[in-house]
Short mmCIF file of C-alpha atoms in Angstrom, two decimals:
data_model
loop_
_atom_site.label_atom_id
_atom_site.label_comp_id
_atom_site.label_asym_id
_atom_site.label_seq_id
_atom_site.Cartn_x
_atom_site.Cartn_y
_atom_site.Cartn_z
CA MET A 397 -6.22 -3.70 68.20
CA THR A 398 -4.75 -1.52 65.13
CA VAL A 399 -6.84 -1.33 61.53
CA LEU A 400 -4.56 -3.97 60.32
CA GLN A 401 -3.88 -6.92 63.56
CA ALA A 402 -8.62 -5.51 62.90
CA ASP A 403 -8.37 -6.98 59.22
CA ASP A 404 -5.83 -9.89 59.68
CA ALA A 405 -7.58 -11.38 62.33
CA ALA A 406 -11.20 -11.15 60.54
CA ARG A 407 -9.11 -13.30 57.57
CA ARG A 408 -8.07 -15.43 59.50
CA ALA A 409 -11.45 -15.89 60.47
CA VAL A 410 -12.81 -16.59 57.17
CA GLU A 411 -9.72 -19.33 56.37
CA ALA A 412 -11.08 -21.14 59.37
CA VAL A 413 -14.30 -21.22 58.15
CA TRP A 414 -13.43 -22.06 54.39
CA ARG A 415 -11.48 -24.99 55.88
CA ILE A 416 -14.02 -26.30 57.50
CA GLU A 417 -16.70 -25.93 54.32
CA ALA A 418 -14.64 -26.00 51.17
CA GLY A 419 -14.35 -29.45 51.15
CA ARG A 420 -18.59 -29.63 51.10
CA LEU A 421 -18.85 -26.51 48.86
CA VAL A 422 -16.67 -27.56 46.10
CA ALA A 423 -18.46 -31.58 46.64
CA GLY A 424 -22.12 -30.02 46.47
CA LEU A 425 -21.16 -27.40 43.45
CA THR A 426 -19.80 -30.73 41.36
CA ARG A 427 -22.93 -32.59 41.63
CA MET A 428 -25.02 -29.28 41.32
CA THR A 429 -22.92 -28.33 37.65
CA ARG A 430 -21.53 -31.48 36.73
CA ASP A 431 -18.13 -29.40 36.46
CA PHE A 432 -15.43 -29.80 38.42
CA GLY A 433 -13.18 -27.27 37.38
CA LEU A 434 -16.63 -24.59 37.64
CA ALA A 435 -16.81 -25.45 40.86
CA GLU A 436 -13.46 -25.45 42.20
CA GLU A 437 -12.99 -21.94 40.76
CA VAL A 438 -17.07 -20.35 41.77
CA ALA A 439 -15.83 -21.92 45.53
CA HIS A 440 -12.57 -19.97 45.49
CA ASP A 441 -14.74 -16.89 44.53
CA ALA A 442 -16.42 -17.25 47.00
CA LEU A 443 -14.06 -17.46 49.31
CA VAL A 444 -12.20 -14.33 47.76
CA LEU A 445 -16.04 -12.23 48.30
CA ALA A 446 -15.99 -12.94 51.95
CA LEU A 447 -13.03 -12.08 52.58
CA GLU A 448 -14.07 -9.10 50.97
CA GLN A 449 -16.75 -8.53 52.93
CA TRP A 450 -16.73 -9.94 55.49
CA PRO A 451 -14.90 -7.99 58.21
CA LYS A 452 -16.40 -5.11 57.03
CA ALA A 453 -19.86 -6.79 58.26
CA GLY A 454 -19.76 -8.81 59.95
CA ILE A 455 -19.81 -13.09 59.55
CA PRO A 456 -22.98 -14.16 58.52
CA ALA A 457 -24.97 -15.85 60.91
CA ASN A 458 -25.06 -19.45 58.31
CA PRO A 459 -21.15 -18.85 56.84
CA ALA A 460 -21.89 -21.78 54.51
CA GLY A 461 -25.35 -20.38 53.94
CA TRP A 462 -24.02 -17.42 52.78
CA LEU A 463 -20.28 -19.16 50.30
CA MET A 464 -22.84 -21.92 48.96
CA THR A 465 -25.37 -19.14 47.69
CA THR A 466 -22.53 -17.14 46.73
CA ALA A 467 -20.83 -19.90 44.99
CA LYS A 468 -24.22 -20.73 42.78
CA ARG A 469 -24.64 -17.53 41.93
CA ARG A 470 -21.55 -17.55 40.20
CA ALA A 471 -21.48 -19.98 38.70
CA ILE A 472 -24.68 -19.23 36.55
CA ASP A 473 -23.28 -15.89 35.70
CA ARG A 474 -20.76 -17.80 34.19
CA HIS A 475 -22.55 -20.35 32.43
CA ARG A 476 -24.24 -17.55 30.94
CA ARG A 477 -21.68 -15.36 30.07
CA GLU A 478 -20.21 -18.41 28.54
CA ALA A 479 -23.83 -18.23 26.50
CA THR A 480 -25.14 -21.84 27.67
CA HIS A 481 -27.63 -19.87 29.26
CA GLN A 482 -30.35 -22.75 28.81
CA ARG A 483 -28.06 -26.00 29.71
CA ALA A 484 -27.44 -24.09 33.22
CA LEU A 485 -30.73 -23.55 33.71
CA GLN A 486 -31.59 -26.92 33.19
CA VAL A 487 -29.22 -28.48 35.10
CA LEU A 488 -29.97 -25.50 37.83
CA SER A 489 -33.14 -25.05 38.20
CA ARG A 490 -34.35 -27.92 41.51
CA ASP A 491 -31.49 -25.78 42.78
CA ARG A 492 -33.56 -22.38 42.26
CA GLU A 493 -34.99 -21.89 45.12
CA ILE A 494 -32.64 -22.47 47.04
CA ALA A 495 -30.45 -21.17 45.02
CA GLU A 496 -32.35 -17.75 45.35
CA SER A 497 -33.79 -17.26 48.81
CA ALA A 498 -31.79 -14.79 50.08
CA ASP A 499 -29.46 -16.28 52.71
CA GLY A 500 -29.55 -19.43 51.79
CA SER A 501 -29.66 -20.50 54.70
CA SER A 502 -31.76 -23.66 56.44
CA ALA A 503 -33.32 -24.05 52.33
CA ILE A 504 -29.17 -25.01 51.74
CA ASP A 505 -28.67 -27.17 54.92
CA ASP A 506 -32.35 -29.57 54.38
CA ALA A 507 -31.19 -30.14 50.73
CA MET A 508 -27.81 -30.56 51.65
CA ASP A 509 -27.47 -32.70 54.64
CA ASP A 510 -28.70 -35.97 52.65
CA GLN A 511 -26.20 -35.19 50.00
CA ILE A 512 -23.00 -34.32 51.61
CA ARG A 513 -21.69 -37.25 52.22
CA ASP A 514 -21.56 -38.93 49.17
CA ASP A 515 -20.59 -35.49 47.34
CA LEU A 516 -17.90 -35.34 49.68
CA LEU A 517 -17.12 -38.92 48.98
CA ARG A 518 -17.31 -38.37 44.95
CA LEU A 519 -14.95 -35.67 45.29
CA VAL A 520 -12.83 -37.43 47.99
CA PHE A 521 -12.11 -40.42 44.49
CA THR A 522 -12.15 -37.44 41.39
CA ALA A 523 -9.70 -35.41 43.46
CA CYS A 524 -7.22 -38.96 43.40
CA HIS A 525 -8.78 -40.10 40.19
CA PRO A 526 -6.31 -42.42 38.37
CA ALA A 527 -6.13 -40.23 35.03
CA LEU A 528 -4.28 -38.09 37.24
CA SER A 529 -0.42 -38.69 38.26
CA LEU A 530 0.55 -39.09 42.11
CA GLU A 531 1.76 -35.45 42.66
CA SER A 532 -1.46 -33.29 41.32
CA ARG A 533 -3.52 -35.71 43.38
CA VAL A 534 -1.98 -34.82 46.58
CA ALA A 535 -2.50 -31.38 45.40
CA LEU A 536 -5.48 -31.82 44.16
CA THR A 537 -7.14 -33.48 47.16
CA LEU A 538 -5.21 -30.66 49.70
CA ARG A 539 -6.95 -27.75 47.85
CA CYS A 540 -9.92 -29.51 47.01
CA VAL A 541 -10.67 -31.86 50.36
CA GLY A 542 -8.80 -30.03 52.66
CA GLY A 543 -8.82 -26.05 51.87
CA LEU A 544 -4.85 -25.52 51.54
CA THR A 545 -4.12 -22.81 49.90
CA THR A 546 -1.80 -23.43 46.89
CA PRO A 547 1.08 -21.43 49.53
CA GLN A 548 0.47 -23.29 52.05
CA ILE A 549 0.63 -26.99 49.33
CA ALA A 550 3.42 -24.83 48.02
CA ARG A 551 5.10 -24.36 51.42
CA GLY A 552 4.42 -27.89 52.89
CA PHE A 553 5.95 -29.49 49.95
CA LEU A 554 8.93 -27.32 49.68
CA VAL A 555 8.02 -26.07 46.11
CA SER A 556 6.86 -22.84 44.62
CA ASP A 557 3.49 -21.53 44.27
CA ALA A 558 3.79 -21.69 40.88
CA THR A 559 4.42 -25.46 40.20
CA ILE A 560 1.51 -26.20 42.52
CA GLY A 561 -0.51 -23.48 40.46
CA GLN A 562 0.16 -25.43 37.50
CA ARG A 563 -0.51 -29.22 39.24
CA ILE A 564 -3.50 -28.38 39.91
CA SER A 565 -4.59 -26.17 36.53
CA ARG A 566 -3.70 -29.31 34.70
CA ALA A 567 -5.00 -31.97 37.13
CA LYS A 568 -8.61 -30.34 36.18
CA ARG A 569 -7.39 -29.81 32.52
CA THR A 570 -7.28 -33.66 32.42
CA LEU A 571 -10.39 -34.62 34.64
CA GLN A 572 -11.52 -32.34 32.29
CA THR A 573 -10.10 -34.24 28.26
CA GLU A 574 -11.12 -37.21 30.67
CA HIS A 575 -14.79 -36.25 30.96
CA ALA A 576 -13.39 -37.38 34.36
CA THR A 577 -17.42 -38.05 35.75
CA PHE A 578 -18.47 -36.74 39.86
CA GLU A 579 -19.73 -40.66 40.21
CA LEU A 580 -18.91 -42.73 42.95
CA PRO A 581 -17.15 -45.81 41.59
CA THR A 582 -18.92 -49.21 41.54
CA PRO A 583 -18.04 -51.58 44.52
CA ALA A 584 -15.86 -53.31 41.87
CA GLU A 585 -13.75 -50.03 41.18
CA MET A 586 -13.50 -48.96 44.79
CA ARG A 587 -11.60 -51.07 46.15
CA GLU A 588 -9.12 -49.67 43.57
CA ARG A 589 -9.58 -46.20 43.34
CA LEU A 590 -9.89 -46.38 47.64
CA SER A 591 -6.53 -47.55 47.99
CA SER A 592 -5.65 -44.86 45.68
CA VAL A 593 -6.80 -42.29 47.91
CA LEU A 594 -5.53 -43.77 50.77
CA GLU A 595 -2.02 -43.95 49.30
CA VAL A 596 -2.09 -39.88 48.37
CA ILE A 597 -3.20 -39.68 52.46
CA TYR A 598 -0.63 -41.63 53.09
CA LEU A 599 2.16 -39.93 50.92
CA ILE A 600 0.78 -36.59 52.16
CA PHE A 601 1.61 -38.01 55.86
CA ASN A 602 4.81 -39.05 54.76
CA GLU A 603 5.83 -35.95 53.78
CA GLY A 604 5.29 -34.58 56.93
CA TYR A 605 6.42 -37.10 59.19
CA ALA A 606 10.14 -37.41 57.54
CA ALA A 607 10.47 -33.76 58.40
CA THR A 608 8.79 -33.44 62.53
CA SER A 609 12.70 -33.91 62.99
CA GLY A 610 12.59 -30.11 63.95
CA GLU A 611 12.27 -28.28 60.66
CA GLN A 612 9.60 -25.31 60.06
CA TRP A 613 6.69 -26.22 61.04
CA MET A 614 4.17 -26.13 58.47
CA ARG A 615 5.67 -29.81 56.95
CA PRO A 616 4.31 -31.50 60.53
CA ALA A 617 1.12 -29.90 60.02
CA LEU A 618 0.54 -31.75 56.49
CA CYS A 619 1.38 -34.90 59.13
CA HIS A 620 -2.03 -33.07 60.65
CA GLU A 621 -3.82 -32.66 57.37
CA ALA A 622 -3.13 -36.13 56.20
CA LEU A 623 -4.93 -37.47 59.41
CA ARG A 624 -7.85 -34.69 59.47
CA LEU A 625 -8.42 -36.03 55.84
CA GLY A 626 -8.00 -39.95 57.01
CA ARG A 627 -10.04 -39.20 59.32
CA LEU A 628 -12.60 -38.23 56.82
CA VAL A 629 -12.12 -40.60 54.48
CA ALA A 630 -13.03 -42.77 57.18
CA GLY A 631 -16.49 -41.00 58.05
CA LEU A 632 -17.20 -40.91 54.56
CA ALA A 633 -16.35 -44.75 53.85
CA PRO A 634 -16.77 -46.98 57.51
CA GLY A 635 -16.58 -50.55 56.01
CA GLU A 636 -13.42 -50.31 54.77
CA PRO A 637 -10.68 -52.07 57.03
CA GLU A 638 -8.25 -50.57 55.03
CA VAL A 639 -9.13 -46.90 56.00
CA HIS A 640 -9.34 -47.18 59.38
CA GLY A 641 -6.11 -49.40 59.52
CA LEU A 642 -4.67 -46.34 57.67
CA VAL A 643 -6.11 -43.40 60.52
CA ALA A 644 -4.80 -46.19 63.03
CA LEU A 645 -1.06 -45.76 62.00
CA MET A 646 -1.17 -42.28 61.69
CA GLU A 647 -2.74 -41.68 65.16
CA LEU A 648 0.19 -44.11 66.06
CA GLN A 649 2.94 -42.88 64.66
CA SER A 650 1.72 -38.92 65.22
CA ALA A 651 1.60 -40.10 68.99
CA ARG A 652 5.52 -40.13 68.59
CA ILE A 653 6.20 -36.86 67.38
CA PRO A 654 6.46 -35.50 70.11
CA ALA A 655 9.44 -37.50 70.87
CA ARG A 656 10.59 -37.94 68.07
CA ALA A 657 13.95 -35.37 68.15
CA THR A 658 15.93 -33.70 70.62
CA SER A 659 15.33 -30.41 71.89
CA VAL A 660 17.97 -29.16 69.13
CA GLY A 661 16.59 -31.13 66.64
CA GLU A 662 18.37 -34.95 65.94
CA PRO A 663 16.39 -37.52 65.90
CA VAL A 664 16.03 -40.24 68.17
CA LEU A 665 15.17 -43.59 67.23
CA LEU A 666 12.62 -45.66 68.21
CA GLN A 667 14.48 -47.29 70.66
CA ASP A 668 15.68 -44.09 72.34
CA GLN A 669 12.81 -42.24 73.12
CA ASP A 670 11.08 -41.03 75.78
CA ARG A 671 7.35 -42.71 76.07
CA ARG A 672 6.19 -40.93 78.68
CA ARG A 673 6.75 -37.59 75.87
CA TRP A 674 4.30 -39.73 73.72
CA ASP A 675 0.26 -38.65 72.88
CA ARG A 676 -1.69 -41.26 75.19
CA LEU A 677 -4.70 -39.79 73.40
CA LEU A 678 -3.25 -39.95 69.84
CA ILE A 679 -2.24 -43.61 71.43
CA ARG A 680 -5.82 -44.23 72.46
CA ARG A 681 -7.76 -42.66 69.12
CA GLY A 682 -4.86 -45.57 66.83
CA ILE A 683 -5.73 -48.55 69.03
CA ALA A 684 -9.03 -47.90 68.85
CA ALA A 685 -8.95 -47.30 64.92
CA LEU A 686 -7.27 -50.27 64.27
CA GLU A 687 -10.74 -52.90 66.54
CA ARG A 688 -12.54 -50.48 64.16
CA ALA A 689 -10.48 -52.05 61.22
CA GLU A 690 -10.34 -56.06 62.40
CA SER A 691 -14.35 -55.11 63.53
CA THR A 692 -15.29 -54.70 59.84
CA GLY A 693 -14.68 -58.90 59.74
CA ARG A 694 -13.12 -58.48 56.27
CA PRO A 695 -9.14 -58.95 55.58
CA VAL A 696 -7.52 -56.55 57.53
CA GLY A 697 -4.21 -55.11 54.69
CA ALA A 698 -0.57 -53.24 54.92
CA TYR A 699 -1.62 -50.61 56.88
CA SER A 700 -3.44 -52.42 59.77
CA ILE A 701 -1.08 -54.61 60.12
CA GLN A 702 1.77 -51.48 60.64
CA ALA A 703 -0.79 -50.43 62.84
CA ALA A 704 -0.68 -52.76 64.78
CA ILE A 705 3.45 -53.64 65.59
CA ALA A 706 2.67 -49.40 66.01
CA ALA A 707 0.02 -50.56 68.67
CA CYS A 708 2.62 -52.89 70.32
CA HIS A 709 5.16 -50.03 70.96
CA ALA A 710 2.46 -47.83 71.99
CA ARG A 711 1.37 -50.24 73.97
CA ALA A 712 4.85 -50.70 75.46
CA LEU A 713 5.78 -47.49 78.01
CA THR A 714 9.50 -49.20 77.76
CA ILE A 715 11.50 -51.07 75.23
CA GLU A 716 11.73 -54.11 76.94
CA GLU A 717 7.94 -54.26 77.79
CA THR A 718 7.31 -54.46 73.54
CA ASP A 719 6.03 -57.65 73.04
CA TRP A 720 9.10 -58.72 70.53
CA GLU A 721 7.23 -62.10 69.53
CA HIS A 722 4.22 -60.57 68.71
CA VAL A 723 5.92 -57.56 66.82
CA ALA A 724 8.39 -60.23 64.79
CA GLU A 725 5.15 -62.23 64.07
CA LEU A 726 3.15 -59.47 62.69
CA TYR A 727 6.31 -58.15 60.44
CA GLU A 728 6.17 -61.95 58.74
CA VAL A 729 2.55 -61.16 58.46
CA LEU A 730 3.34 -58.20 56.66
CA GLY A 731 5.55 -58.99 54.50
CA ASP A 732 3.14 -61.80 53.11
CA VAL A 733 0.79 -59.18 51.99
CA TRP A 734 3.86 -56.44 50.91
CA PRO A 735 6.97 -58.30 50.55
CA GLY A 736 10.19 -56.54 49.86
CA PRO A 737 13.69 -56.29 52.07
CA VAL A 738 12.67 -53.58 54.10
CA VAL A 739 10.02 -55.49 55.74
CA GLU A 740 12.34 -58.16 56.37
CA LEU A 741 14.90 -55.70 57.92
CA ASN A 742 12.37 -54.75 60.18
CA ARG A 743 11.47 -58.67 60.81
CA ALA A 744 15.35 -59.45 61.84
CA VAL A 745 15.51 -56.09 64.33
CA ALA A 746 12.29 -58.01 66.15
CA MET A 747 14.00 -61.37 65.97
CA GLY A 748 16.55 -59.63 67.50
CA MET A 749 15.34 -58.22 70.41
CA ALA A 750 12.56 -61.50 71.17
CA PHE A 751 14.97 -64.43 70.65
CA GLY A 752 18.51 -62.76 70.39
CA PRO A 753 20.72 -61.35 68.24
CA ALA A 754 22.03 -64.16 66.58
CA ALA A 755 18.05 -65.41 65.67
CA GLY A 756 18.08 -61.04 64.37
CA LEU A 757 21.63 -61.41 62.77
CA GLU A 758 20.63 -64.72 60.84
CA LEU A 759 17.80 -62.55 59.28
CA VAL A 760 20.00 -59.38 58.37
CA ASP A 761 22.58 -61.98 56.73
CA ALA A 762 20.52 -63.57 54.01
CA LEU A 763 19.78 -60.18 52.68
CA THR A 764 23.38 -58.32 52.49
CA ASP A 765 23.29 -59.80 48.87
CA SER A 766 19.55 -57.63 47.91
CA ARG A 767 19.90 -55.18 45.43
CA GLU A 768 17.13 -52.65 46.67
CA LEU A 769 18.77 -52.61 49.81
CA ARG A 770 22.55 -52.09 48.76
CA THR A 771 21.95 -47.97 49.58
CA TYR A 772 20.32 -49.05 52.06
CA PRO A 773 21.99 -47.21 55.34
CA MET A 774 19.98 -49.10 58.13
CA LEU A 775 21.19 -52.43 56.70
CA PRO A 776 24.21 -52.19 57.85
CA ALA A 777 23.11 -49.76 61.09
CA VAL A 778 20.79 -52.90 61.68
CA ARG A 779 23.59 -55.46 61.22
CA ALA A 780 26.23 -53.72 63.50
CA ASP A 781 23.90 -52.97 66.84
CA LEU A 782 23.46 -56.52 66.70
CA LEU A 783 26.93 -57.60 66.10
CA GLN A 784 28.12 -55.16 68.58
CA LYS A 785 25.76 -57.68 70.69
CA LEU A 786 27.18 -61.10 69.80
CA GLY A 787 30.52 -58.77 71.33
CA ARG A 788 31.69 -58.85 67.47
CA THR A 789 32.65 -55.43 67.82
CA ALA A 790 35.38 -55.08 65.40
CA GLU A 791 32.70 -56.22 62.65
CA ALA A 792 30.43 -53.73 64.00
CA ARG A 793 32.11 -50.56 63.71
CA ARG A 794 33.11 -51.48 60.34
CA GLU A 795 28.93 -51.85 59.57
CA PHE A 796 28.31 -48.56 61.26
CA GLU A 797 31.04 -46.90 59.39
CA GLN A 798 29.54 -47.95 56.02
CA ALA A 799 25.55 -47.27 57.53
CA ALA A 800 27.56 -43.39 57.89
CA ALA A 801 29.44 -42.95 54.70
CA LEU A 802 25.78 -43.62 53.23
CA THR A 803 22.69 -41.60 55.30
CA GLN A 804 22.42 -38.82 53.78
CA ASN A 805 21.23 -37.20 57.10
CA GLU A 806 24.11 -34.84 58.55
CA SER A 807 22.37 -35.87 62.50
CA GLU A 808 21.69 -39.44 61.72
CA ARG A 809 25.63 -40.26 60.30
CA GLY A 810 26.80 -38.36 63.89
CA ILE A 811 24.85 -41.18 65.63
CA LEU A 812 26.64 -44.26 64.00
CA LEU A 813 29.75 -42.51 63.97
CA ARG A 814 29.85 -42.01 67.50
CA ARG A 815 28.48 -45.97 67.88
CA ALA A 816 31.29 -47.10 66.03
CA ALA A 817 33.70 -45.15 68.31
CA GLU A 818 32.38 -47.43 71.05
CA CYS A 819 32.83 -50.20 69.05
CA ARG A 820 36.72 -50.41 69.88
CA MET B 298 -3.00 -27.83 66.76
CA ARG B 299 -4.69 -28.88 70.08
CA TYR B 300 -7.58 -26.49 71.79
CA VAL B 301 -9.17 -27.37 74.85
CA VAL B 302 -12.78 -26.29 75.04
CA LEU B 303 -14.27 -26.53 78.81
CA LEU B 304 -17.77 -25.34 78.79
CA LYS B 305 -19.43 -23.34 81.78
CA GLY B 306 -23.12 -21.96 82.50
CA ASN B 307 -26.09 -21.04 84.23
CA GLN B 308 -28.41 -23.74 83.69
CA PRO B 309 -32.08 -21.96 83.44
CA ALA B 310 -35.28 -23.23 84.73
CA THR B 311 -36.54 -24.87 82.41
CA PRO B 312 -35.05 -28.55 81.78
CA PRO B 313 -33.16 -28.34 78.09
CA PRO B 314 -35.40 -28.63 74.82
CA ALA B 315 -34.67 -32.03 73.46
CA GLY B 316 -34.13 -30.20 69.65
CA LEU B 317 -30.80 -29.19 71.04
CA MET B 318 -29.44 -32.86 72.33
CA GLU B 319 -30.42 -33.43 69.29
CA GLY B 320 -28.11 -30.06 67.58
CA ILE B 321 -24.84 -31.17 69.84
CA PHE B 322 -25.47 -34.68 68.89
CA ALA B 323 -24.86 -34.02 65.40
CA LEU B 324 -22.56 -30.55 65.31
CA GLY B 325 -20.44 -32.82 67.12
CA GLU B 326 -21.09 -35.82 64.76
CA GLU B 327 -20.08 -32.99 61.68
CA ALA B 328 -16.52 -31.85 63.97
CA THR B 329 -15.64 -35.77 64.52
CA ARG B 330 -16.22 -36.64 61.19
CA ALA B 331 -14.61 -33.72 59.68
CA GLY B 332 -11.56 -35.38 61.89
CA VAL B 333 -10.78 -31.90 63.90
CA MET B 334 -12.64 -33.18 67.35
CA LEU B 335 -10.50 -35.70 69.31
CA ASP B 336 -12.58 -36.90 71.99
CA ASN B 337 -14.97 -34.06 74.46
CA ALA B 338 -18.05 -35.55 77.26
CA GLY B 339 -20.91 -34.04 79.51
CA LEU B 340 -19.34 -33.33 82.91
CA ALA B 341 -20.93 -33.99 86.73
CA PRO B 342 -21.75 -30.79 88.63
CA SER B 343 -19.44 -30.35 90.43
CA ALA B 344 -20.76 -31.22 93.74
CA ALA B 345 -19.51 -34.30 92.01
CA GLY B 346 -15.98 -33.72 92.12
CA ALA B 347 -12.43 -32.45 94.63
CA ARG B 348 -10.88 -29.86 94.66
CA VAL B 349 -6.71 -30.10 95.76
CA GLN B 350 -4.63 -27.76 96.76
CA VAL B 351 -0.85 -26.63 97.97
CA ALA B 352 -1.39 -23.17 100.15
CA ASP B 353 0.63 -22.08 102.90
CA GLY B 354 3.35 -25.07 102.51
CA ARG B 355 0.14 -27.44 103.00
CA LEU B 356 -1.36 -29.78 100.55
CA SER B 357 -5.73 -29.96 100.60
CA VAL B 358 -8.23 -31.58 99.14
CA THR B 359 -12.17 -30.11 99.46
CA ASP B 360 -14.48 -32.17 98.11
CA GLY B 361 -17.62 -30.17 95.62
CA PRO B 362 -19.48 -28.01 95.07
CA PHE B 363 -17.24 -25.06 94.41
CA ALA B 364 -18.62 -21.77 95.35
CA GLU B 365 -19.05 -20.56 91.38
CA SER B 366 -22.33 -19.76 90.32
CA LYS B 367 -21.30 -21.62 87.02
CA GLU B 368 -20.97 -25.35 86.75
CA MET B 369 -17.88 -26.77 84.30
CA ILE B 370 -20.20 -28.41 81.68
CA SER B 371 -18.60 -30.47 79.20
CA TYR B 372 -15.02 -30.30 77.10
CA ALA B 373 -14.11 -31.07 74.28
CA VAL B 374 -11.10 -31.44 72.24
CA TYR B 375 -10.14 -30.08 69.17
CA GLU B 376 -6.99 -30.90 66.92
CA VAL B 377 -7.50 -27.85 64.42
CA ALA B 378 -4.95 -25.00 61.94
CA SER B 379 -5.79 -22.32 64.16
CA LYS B 380 -6.35 -20.68 66.98
CA GLU B 381 -9.83 -19.30 64.33
CA ASP B 382 -10.92 -22.71 63.70
CA ALA B 383 -10.89 -23.59 67.21
CA VAL B 384 -13.45 -20.17 67.64
CA GLU B 385 -15.27 -21.37 64.66
CA TRP B 386 -16.74 -24.44 65.93
CA THR B 387 -16.62 -23.23 69.54
CA SER B 388 -19.08 -19.96 68.17
CA ARG B 389 -21.51 -23.30 66.01
CA PHE B 390 -21.72 -24.58 69.74
CA MET B 391 -22.29 -21.71 71.46
CA LYS B 392 -25.21 -20.83 68.35
CA LEU B 393 -26.95 -23.89 69.46
CA HIS B 394 -27.43 -23.16 72.73
CA GLN B 395 -28.43 -19.58 72.16
CA ASP B 396 -30.95 -20.47 69.23
CA LEU B 397 -32.77 -23.34 71.38
CA TRP B 398 -32.13 -23.44 74.96
CA GLN B 399 -34.37 -19.44 75.74
CA GLY B 400 -32.63 -17.60 78.71
CA TRP B 401 -29.43 -19.48 78.14
CA GLU B 402 -25.79 -18.41 79.75
CA GLY B 403 -22.49 -19.61 79.41
CA GLU B 404 -18.95 -19.76 78.45
CA ALA B 405 -16.30 -21.34 76.40
CA GLU B 406 -12.90 -21.23 77.42
CA ILE B 407 -10.42 -21.94 74.67
CA LEU B 408 -7.68 -23.48 75.71
CA LYS B 409 -4.24 -23.74 73.43
CA ALA B 410 -2.43 -26.87 74.38
CA LEU B 411 1.92 -26.43 73.52
CA GLY B 412 2.64 -27.99 70.50
CA PRO B 413 5.34 -28.75 68.11
CA GLU B 414 4.24 -25.58 66.79
CA ASP B 415 4.74 -23.02 69.54
CA PHE B 416 8.66 -24.79 69.95
CA ALA B 417 11.34 -22.77 67.64
CA PRO B 418 13.00 -25.11 65.50
CA PRO B 419 16.83 -25.14 65.99
CA ALA B 420 18.63 -22.74 64.28
#
């Protein structure tokens, strides 16, 4: 290995430790300093020092302890510099022995273990604070809980480093002015705040999932990070059915990633996917997470119902084996908790598969006046498919062409025009 | 990125100390909570297994135990952002054995499963 390669290997090793430790590091520091922005900054200071020192001195036996001790020393230094020495000592005194233990090994672990879970949960709720815009919540969650760097987040969302940097610093300022307390929400606030957390995670997932049909790898990596965050929150709030529901949905959707694109990157629709390429381990995990959601004994919501639909598809090795009647039923339930024309359109597809194209068409026809779907290519595409199955090819062709005109996606347009040409 | 980790080792004469299993469970729980451990299990000694081989144009089945002195002990499947992450989790796992079981020796093989990141996006 050349020196440069060795440096690179050491840097990547430090980054790995950081990804594992960042969340609880920032969470623990925030609890101690009561200052989220400060915690985030000193944690990053510790990372920078690790990047300087570890490649030369080797990774310490207890990297987490090293990072925590270093970050806390920085926090104390900053407080001193800002002439709030007394307060700093007061705040930090209960942790003084830990902060001053030489390598901060077992003392920190013992003091931290029982706190870590609550601290992390607080951190997740703080990063998804209602005072922040949705995009700030996303950036802050990925950075503070996920341990992603600003450039990594920027690459994931296809925006500049500066944009993400601004979002993060603005978010930290907002939390400061809002005096966002680093506390667990009351049980009453819990559900509302949790739904914001889940929304942020699912948004991150979809940002990657929409791009999984052959784009640069960093975007699909967002799916993985969202799934990881979801699993983490499920571990922190195991009694909440929708957390498990969202995890189940993401596991099951991720299972399809290997089959969602052709070798040249064209998207492949669910009904055309080679299901032998689906990831069986993720399917198994998704179904298990769905069972956990149902076993909480509390009413499930939109994520769990969507996961149940995804599980129906996952259980079937071919499109024909799908329990379409059950899928149609689930879409009806979903329509009750989360009404909307897109859900209705999906129900129409399931009805068409379960009870024949005429049954599906009846539902689709009821949607043609929907203003929300006026520019939605899937409406004419679904209608076209049902008309074609009914032998009404001339109408089907017009609808396929209409769908092709509406789509923004080049390869989807190609598929739709091919199908239009088949309708002769 | 998905990694399969296979642990092989030689058991010392002394039985595994009680604290080791506790440590292994705690680390496994931590990795599961962190969202990176997808699956893991202990493996029975190779005597319980078999080997299916194709050689010289023939398919043959051999029952265990196999000749290697090191037995497969367990496997784990991680989904992480880099090889270094898999190495770090595995090192923590190996360090538990080093710290808690005098005389234990073994090795963990970290094998990458091919994933979407291994296939170049279309030009």
